[in-house]
mmCIF file of C-alpha atoms in Angstrom:
data_model
loop_
_atom_site.group_PDB
_atom_site.id
_atom_site.type_symbol
_atom_site.label_atom_id
_atom_site.label_comp_id
_atom_site.label_asym_id
_atom_site.label_seq_id
_atom_site.Cartn_x
_atom_site.Cartn_y
_atom_site.Cartn_z
ATOM 1 C CA MET A 15 -6.522 -19.925 3.279
ATOM 2 C CA THR A 16 -8.721 -16.985 2.337
ATOM 3 C CA ARG A 17 -6.958 -13.660 2.319
ATOM 4 C CA LYS A 18 -9.160 -10.707 3.277
ATOM 5 C CA PHE A 19 -9.396 -8.308 0.341
ATOM 6 C CA PHE A 20 -7.548 -5.059 1.140
ATOM 7 C CA VAL A 21 -8.123 -1.676 -0.482
ATOM 8 C CA GLY A 22 -5.853 1.228 0.408
ATOM 9 C CA GLY A 23 -6.463 4.781 -0.729
ATOM 10 C CA ASN A 24 -3.305 6.854 -1.067
ATOM 11 C CA TRP A 25 -4.423 10.493 -1.045
ATOM 12 C CA LYS A 26 -0.824 11.666 -1.556
ATOM 13 C CA MET A 27 -0.383 15.455 -1.214
ATOM 14 C CA ASN A 28 -4.008 16.267 -1.974
ATOM 15 C CA GLY A 29 -7.095 17.642 -0.289
ATOM 16 C CA ASP A 30 -8.007 20.156 2.379
ATOM 17 C CA LYS A 31 -10.415 19.963 5.310
ATOM 18 C CA LYS A 32 -13.358 20.879 3.099
ATOM 19 C CA SER A 33 -12.748 18.387 0.282
ATOM 20 C CA LEU A 34 -11.566 15.598 2.578
ATOM 21 C CA GLY A 35 -14.545 16.235 4.859
ATOM 22 C CA GLU A 36 -16.848 15.736 1.867
ATOM 23 C CA LEU A 37 -15.016 12.565 0.817
ATOM 24 C CA ILE A 38 -15.270 11.205 4.356
ATOM 25 C CA GLN A 39 -19.014 11.928 4.401
ATOM 26 C CA THR A 40 -19.408 10.010 1.140
ATOM 27 C CA MET A 41 -17.436 7.065 2.520
ATOM 28 C CA ASN A 42 -19.253 7.022 5.849
ATOM 29 C CA GLY A 43 -22.614 6.956 4.076
ATOM 30 C CA ALA A 44 -21.730 4.409 1.406
ATOM 31 C CA LYS A 45 -22.709 0.769 1.294
ATOM 32 C CA VAL A 46 -19.394 -1.083 1.317
ATOM 33 C CA ASP A 47 -18.563 -4.761 1.159
ATOM 34 C CA PRO A 48 -18.032 -5.850 4.813
ATOM 35 C CA ASN A 49 -15.488 -8.468 3.675
ATOM 36 C CA VAL A 50 -13.006 -5.807 2.574
ATOM 37 C CA GLU A 51 -10.421 -4.090 4.765
ATOM 38 C CA VAL A 52 -10.205 -0.420 3.791
ATOM 39 C CA VAL A 53 -7.391 1.950 4.816
ATOM 40 C CA CYS A 54 -7.055 5.610 3.770
ATOM 41 C CA GLY A 55 -3.590 7.184 3.561
ATOM 42 C CA ALA A 56 -3.991 10.810 4.610
ATOM 43 C CA PRO A 57 -1.421 13.638 4.561
ATOM 44 C CA SER A 58 0.239 13.675 7.980
ATOM 45 C CA ILE A 59 -1.109 17.104 8.876
ATOM 46 C CA TYR A 60 -4.665 15.719 8.524
ATOM 47 C CA LEU A 61 -4.219 12.349 10.268
ATOM 48 C CA ASP A 62 -5.955 13.515 13.450
ATOM 49 C CA PHE A 63 -8.756 15.201 11.490
ATOM 50 C CA VAL A 64 -9.384 12.170 9.281
ATOM 51 C CA ARG A 65 -9.247 9.656 12.112
ATOM 52 C CA SER A 66 -11.750 11.671 14.153
ATOM 53 C CA LYS A 67 -14.253 11.980 11.261
ATOM 54 C CA LEU A 68 -13.940 8.671 9.381
ATOM 55 C CA ASP A 69 -16.158 5.759 10.437
ATOM 56 C CA PRO A 70 -14.117 3.417 12.692
ATOM 57 C CA LYS A 71 -14.730 0.522 10.274
ATOM 58 C CA PHE A 72 -12.212 2.222 7.948
ATOM 59 C CA GLY A 73 -8.525 2.286 8.828
ATOM 60 C CA VAL A 74 -6.220 5.278 8.407
ATOM 61 C CA ALA A 75 -2.563 5.252 7.326
ATOM 62 C CA ALA A 76 0.262 7.754 7.382
ATOM 63 C CA GLN A 77 2.051 7.998 4.028
ATOM 64 C CA ASN A 78 5.544 7.764 5.497
ATOM 65 C CA CYS A 79 7.423 7.785 8.809
ATOM 66 C CA TYR A 80 10.964 7.812 10.130
ATOM 67 C CA LYS A 81 13.035 4.972 11.599
ATOM 68 C CA VAL A 82 13.414 6.228 15.205
ATOM 69 C CA PRO A 83 10.889 7.220 17.915
ATOM 70 C CA LYS A 84 11.921 10.871 18.353
ATOM 71 C CA GLY A 85 14.774 13.319 18.012
ATOM 72 C CA ALA A 86 16.344 16.060 15.923
ATOM 73 C CA PHE A 87 14.799 15.069 12.590
ATOM 74 C CA THR A 88 13.102 18.220 11.325
ATOM 75 C CA GLY A 89 10.022 17.550 9.242
ATOM 76 C CA GLU A 90 9.756 13.845 10.094
ATOM 77 C CA ILE A 91 7.108 11.906 12.028
ATOM 78 C CA SER A 92 7.520 8.705 14.026
ATOM 79 C CA PRO A 93 5.340 5.598 14.420
ATOM 80 C CA ALA A 94 4.771 6.643 18.052
ATOM 81 C CA MET A 95 3.256 9.950 16.892
ATOM 82 C CA ILE A 96 1.149 8.192 14.272
ATOM 83 C CA LYS A 97 -0.236 5.824 16.899
ATOM 84 C CA ASP A 98 -0.872 8.739 19.244
ATOM 85 C CA CYS A 99 -3.303 10.071 16.602
ATOM 86 C CA GLY A 100 -5.208 6.768 16.711
ATOM 87 C CA VAL A 101 -3.773 5.699 13.360
ATOM 88 C CA ASN A 102 -2.625 2.090 12.889
ATOM 89 C CA TRP A 103 -1.039 1.912 9.428
ATOM 90 C CA VAL A 104 1.790 3.456 7.432
ATOM 91 C CA ILE A 105 2.673 3.312 3.734
ATOM 92 C CA LEU A 106 6.423 2.753 3.237
ATOM 93 C CA GLY A 107 8.637 2.594 0.168
ATOM 94 C CA HIS A 108 6.181 4.214 -2.230
ATOM 95 C CA SER A 109 7.850 4.847 -5.587
ATOM 96 C CA GLU A 110 7.510 8.600 -5.052
ATOM 97 C CA ARG A 111 9.493 8.261 -1.826
ATOM 98 C CA ARG A 112 12.081 6.149 -3.648
ATOM 99 C CA HIS A 113 12.381 8.137 -6.875
ATOM 100 C CA VAL A 114 11.372 11.715 -5.990
ATOM 101 C CA PHE A 115 12.913 11.804 -2.501
ATOM 102 C CA GLY A 116 15.757 9.351 -3.029
ATOM 103 C CA GLU A 117 14.917 6.860 -0.273
ATOM 104 C CA SER A 118 17.096 3.761 -0.505
ATOM 105 C CA ASP A 119 16.044 0.134 -0.088
ATOM 106 C CA GLU A 120 18.099 0.089 3.111
ATOM 107 C CA LEU A 121 16.274 3.068 4.649
ATOM 108 C CA ILE A 122 12.880 1.623 3.710
ATOM 109 C CA GLY A 123 13.892 -1.642 5.396
ATOM 110 C CA GLN A 124 14.898 0.213 8.586
ATOM 111 C CA LYS A 125 11.632 2.164 8.595
ATOM 112 C CA THR A 126 9.679 -1.069 8.113
ATOM 113 C CA ALA A 127 11.393 -2.728 11.090
ATOM 114 C CA HIS A 128 10.793 0.293 13.343
ATOM 115 C CA ALA A 129 7.141 0.737 12.312
ATOM 116 C CA LEU A 130 6.390 -2.943 12.939
ATOM 117 C CA GLU A 131 8.209 -2.914 16.298
ATOM 118 C CA ASN A 132 5.929 -0.058 17.306
ATOM 119 C CA GLY A 133 2.745 -1.874 16.382
ATOM 120 C CA LEU A 134 1.892 -0.218 13.071
ATOM 121 C CA GLY A 135 0.686 -2.210 10.096
ATOM 122 C CA VAL A 136 2.870 -1.577 7.045
ATOM 123 C CA ILE A 137 1.785 -1.257 3.433
ATOM 124 C CA ALA A 138 5.177 -1.928 1.844
ATOM 125 C CA CYS A 139 5.503 -0.825 -1.785
ATOM 126 C CA ILE A 140 7.657 -2.362 -4.487
ATOM 127 C CA GLY A 141 7.739 -2.014 -8.264
ATOM 128 C CA GLU A 142 9.845 -1.594 -11.385
ATOM 129 C CA LYS A 143 10.316 1.430 -13.641
ATOM 130 C CA LEU A 144 9.521 1.340 -17.364
ATOM 131 C CA ASP A 145 13.142 0.918 -18.484
ATOM 132 C CA GLU A 146 13.513 -1.984 -16.023
ATOM 133 C CA ARG A 147 10.423 -3.742 -17.412
ATOM 134 C CA GLU A 148 11.543 -3.153 -20.982
ATOM 135 C CA GLY A 149 15.019 -4.404 -20.055
ATOM 136 C CA GLY A 150 13.513 -7.660 -18.800
ATOM 137 C CA ILE A 151 14.640 -7.192 -15.171
ATOM 138 C CA THR A 152 11.234 -6.726 -13.486
ATOM 139 C CA GLU A 153 11.673 -9.828 -11.323
ATOM 140 C CA LYS A 154 15.234 -8.968 -10.343
ATOM 141 C CA VAL A 155 14.158 -5.461 -9.227
ATOM 142 C CA VAL A 156 11.034 -6.452 -7.278
ATOM 143 C CA PHE A 157 12.719 -9.466 -5.650
ATOM 144 C CA ALA A 158 15.597 -7.259 -4.443
ATOM 145 C CA GLN A 159 13.145 -4.702 -3.024
ATOM 146 C CA THR A 160 11.082 -7.469 -1.396
ATOM 147 C CA LYS A 161 14.171 -9.063 0.157
ATOM 148 C CA VAL A 162 15.114 -5.870 2.010
ATOM 149 C CA ILE A 163 11.570 -5.623 3.376
ATOM 150 C CA ALA A 164 11.425 -9.338 4.259
ATOM 151 C CA ASP A 165 14.740 -9.118 6.125
ATOM 152 C CA ASN A 166 13.089 -6.576 8.450
ATOM 153 C CA VAL A 167 9.792 -8.361 9.117
ATOM 154 C CA LYS A 168 9.154 -10.666 12.071
ATOM 155 C CA ASP A 169 5.339 -10.697 12.009
ATOM 156 C CA TRP A 170 3.943 -10.907 8.478
ATOM 157 C CA SER A 171 0.340 -10.606 9.663
ATOM 158 C CA LYS A 172 0.967 -6.855 9.960
ATOM 159 C CA VAL A 173 2.337 -6.453 6.417
ATOM 160 C CA VAL A 174 0.556 -5.874 3.131
ATOM 161 C CA LEU A 175 2.802 -5.981 0.052
ATOM 162 C CA ALA A 176 1.828 -3.475 -2.648
ATOM 163 C CA TYR A 177 3.112 -4.155 -6.158
ATOM 164 C CA GLU A 178 3.077 -0.886 -8.075
ATOM 165 C CA PRO A 179 4.770 -0.836 -11.465
ATOM 166 C CA VAL A 180 6.158 2.707 -11.522
ATOM 167 C CA TRP A 181 5.280 3.110 -15.208
ATOM 168 C CA ALA A 182 1.596 2.666 -14.340
ATOM 169 C CA ILE A 183 1.341 5.174 -11.468
ATOM 170 C CA GLY A 184 -0.648 8.247 -12.426
ATOM 171 C CA THR A 185 0.058 7.653 -16.112
ATOM 172 C CA GLY A 186 -3.306 6.173 -17.019
ATOM 173 C CA LYS A 187 -1.430 3.016 -18.075
ATOM 174 C CA THR A 188 -2.528 0.034 -16.032
ATOM 175 C CA ALA A 189 -0.695 -3.266 -16.001
ATOM 176 C CA SER A 190 -2.994 -5.762 -17.684
ATOM 177 C CA PRO A 191 -4.707 -8.157 -15.276
ATOM 178 C CA GLN A 192 -2.424 -10.865 -16.684
ATOM 179 C CA GLN A 193 0.733 -8.761 -16.125
ATOM 180 C CA ALA A 194 -0.336 -8.039 -12.549
ATOM 181 C CA GLN A 195 -1.210 -11.679 -11.850
ATOM 182 C CA GLU A 196 2.116 -12.839 -13.273
ATOM 183 C CA VAL A 197 4.186 -10.619 -10.951
ATOM 184 C CA HIS A 198 1.970 -11.369 -7.921
ATOM 185 C CA ASP A 199 2.321 -15.101 -8.576
ATOM 186 C CA LYS A 200 6.131 -14.783 -8.847
ATOM 187 C CA LEU A 201 6.233 -12.738 -5.617
ATOM 188 C CA ARG A 202 4.270 -15.454 -3.832
ATOM 189 C CA GLU A 203 6.716 -18.051 -5.134
ATOM 190 C CA TRP A 204 9.614 -15.905 -3.906
ATOM 191 C CA LEU A 205 8.024 -15.670 -0.442
ATOM 192 C CA LYS A 206 7.467 -19.441 -0.388
ATOM 193 C CA THR A 207 11.146 -20.064 -1.180
ATOM 194 C CA ASN A 208 12.689 -17.294 0.922
ATOM 195 C CA VAL A 209 10.312 -16.833 3.867
ATOM 196 C CA SER A 210 7.838 -19.708 4.265
ATOM 197 C CA GLU A 211 4.912 -21.383 2.564
ATOM 198 C CA ALA A 212 2.567 -20.199 5.343
ATOM 199 C CA VAL A 213 3.565 -16.555 4.805
ATOM 200 C CA ALA A 214 3.338 -16.937 1.020
ATOM 201 C CA ASN A 215 -0.212 -18.237 1.356
ATOM 202 C CA SER A 216 -1.406 -15.691 3.928
ATOM 203 C CA VAL A 217 0.259 -12.376 3.021
ATOM 204 C CA ARG A 218 -1.856 -10.033 0.939
ATOM 205 C CA ILE A 219 -0.258 -8.777 -2.267
ATOM 206 C CA ILE A 220 -2.179 -5.805 -3.624
ATOM 207 C CA TYR A 221 -1.840 -4.011 -6.957
ATOM 208 C CA GLY A 222 -1.393 -0.281 -7.515
ATOM 209 C CA GLY A 223 -1.058 1.775 -10.663
ATOM 210 C CA SER A 224 -3.932 3.712 -12.233
ATOM 211 C CA VAL A 225 -6.640 1.513 -10.667
ATOM 212 C CA THR A 226 -10.090 2.882 -11.532
ATOM 213 C CA GLY A 227 -13.725 1.883 -11.230
ATOM 214 C CA GLY A 228 -13.382 0.624 -14.806
ATOM 215 C CA THR A 229 -10.295 -1.571 -14.355
ATOM 216 C CA CYS A 230 -10.810 -2.870 -10.829
ATOM 217 C CA LYS A 231 -13.210 -5.771 -11.406
ATOM 218 C CA GLU A 232 -11.039 -7.712 -13.827
ATOM 219 C CA LEU A 233 -7.920 -7.073 -11.735
ATOM 220 C CA ALA A 234 -9.767 -8.233 -8.597
ATOM 221 C CA SER A 235 -10.704 -11.511 -10.286
ATOM 222 C CA GLN A 236 -7.037 -12.565 -10.569
ATOM 223 C CA LYS A 237 -6.072 -15.369 -8.190
ATOM 224 C CA ASP A 238 -3.122 -13.612 -6.537
ATOM 225 C CA VAL A 239 -4.402 -10.017 -6.561
ATOM 226 C CA ASP A 240 -5.632 -9.459 -3.000
ATOM 227 C CA GLY A 241 -6.688 -5.842 -3.343
ATOM 228 C CA PHE A 242 -5.479 -2.433 -4.455
ATOM 229 C CA LEU A 243 -3.507 0.624 -3.497
ATOM 230 C CA VAL A 244 -5.446 3.392 -5.224
ATOM 231 C CA GLY A 245 -4.089 6.859 -5.970
ATOM 232 C CA GLY A 246 -6.163 9.515 -7.770
ATOM 233 C CA ALA A 247 -9.379 7.498 -7.821
ATOM 234 C CA SER A 248 -9.345 7.240 -3.987
ATOM 235 C CA LEU A 249 -10.247 10.952 -3.836
ATOM 236 C CA LYS A 250 -13.379 10.429 -5.923
ATOM 237 C CA PRO A 251 -16.713 8.701 -5.247
ATOM 238 C CA GLU A 252 -15.595 5.847 -7.565
ATOM 239 C CA PHE A 253 -13.366 4.698 -4.673
ATOM 240 C CA ILE A 254 -16.517 3.018 -3.347
ATOM 241 C CA ASP A 255 -16.829 1.005 -6.598
ATOM 242 C CA ILE A 256 -13.201 -0.093 -6.207
ATOM 243 C CA ILE A 257 -13.796 -1.168 -2.590
ATOM 244 C CA ASN A 258 -16.740 -3.207 -3.861
ATOM 245 C CA ALA A 259 -14.801 -4.734 -6.790
ATOM 246 C CA LYS A 260 -15.371 -8.292 -5.473
ATOM 247 C CA ALA A 261 -18.999 -7.770 -4.449
#
């Protein structure tokens, strides 16, 4: 079973129409590996703008959504609104949502179920903090996070699992290719045991955490690393090199 390589760019709370317009021009004009699925996570206020300008061969994602279609939830957006902008993906459970905004595993599970029910693809993020890795509980933490997501998924073809060790996000520290492969392999084993062998073999598990043009090739060569979720580097021209990491 070959899993299509997946590269997500998470622009976070960055960019304006000018700078994003320039980035989009660079992407639209670049030679990219046709065997890679690329999705750009834009700030919600720019979803319409980005979707209208970005070449249709690239997907667009919202960076978050809420768990119901509409209502008195000031400041939130729903999967229905995201789809209405022509956008087909959402990033859920990012460590910044968990640790800066206090989102619980339970809420992320509910959001995942609602997004999938409404036809969005979900990039579901999991990952341990530094004290958890140093305390030897990496597996316990990521398995617990994965279980809450798995309990809310019916169709795994619409889910990409993003392993992002929190200690490596925006710190310049990258998990070594071996560290990444080890966790990805254990996650696949967990899926085989707790979901099914077919899902374990087909679901894409991507790595995030200070991925750059310099680190991407060796990471991409690992057997169970099926792509990347890229932060800062996705706003720079080197994002193209990361997309082409397997080429």
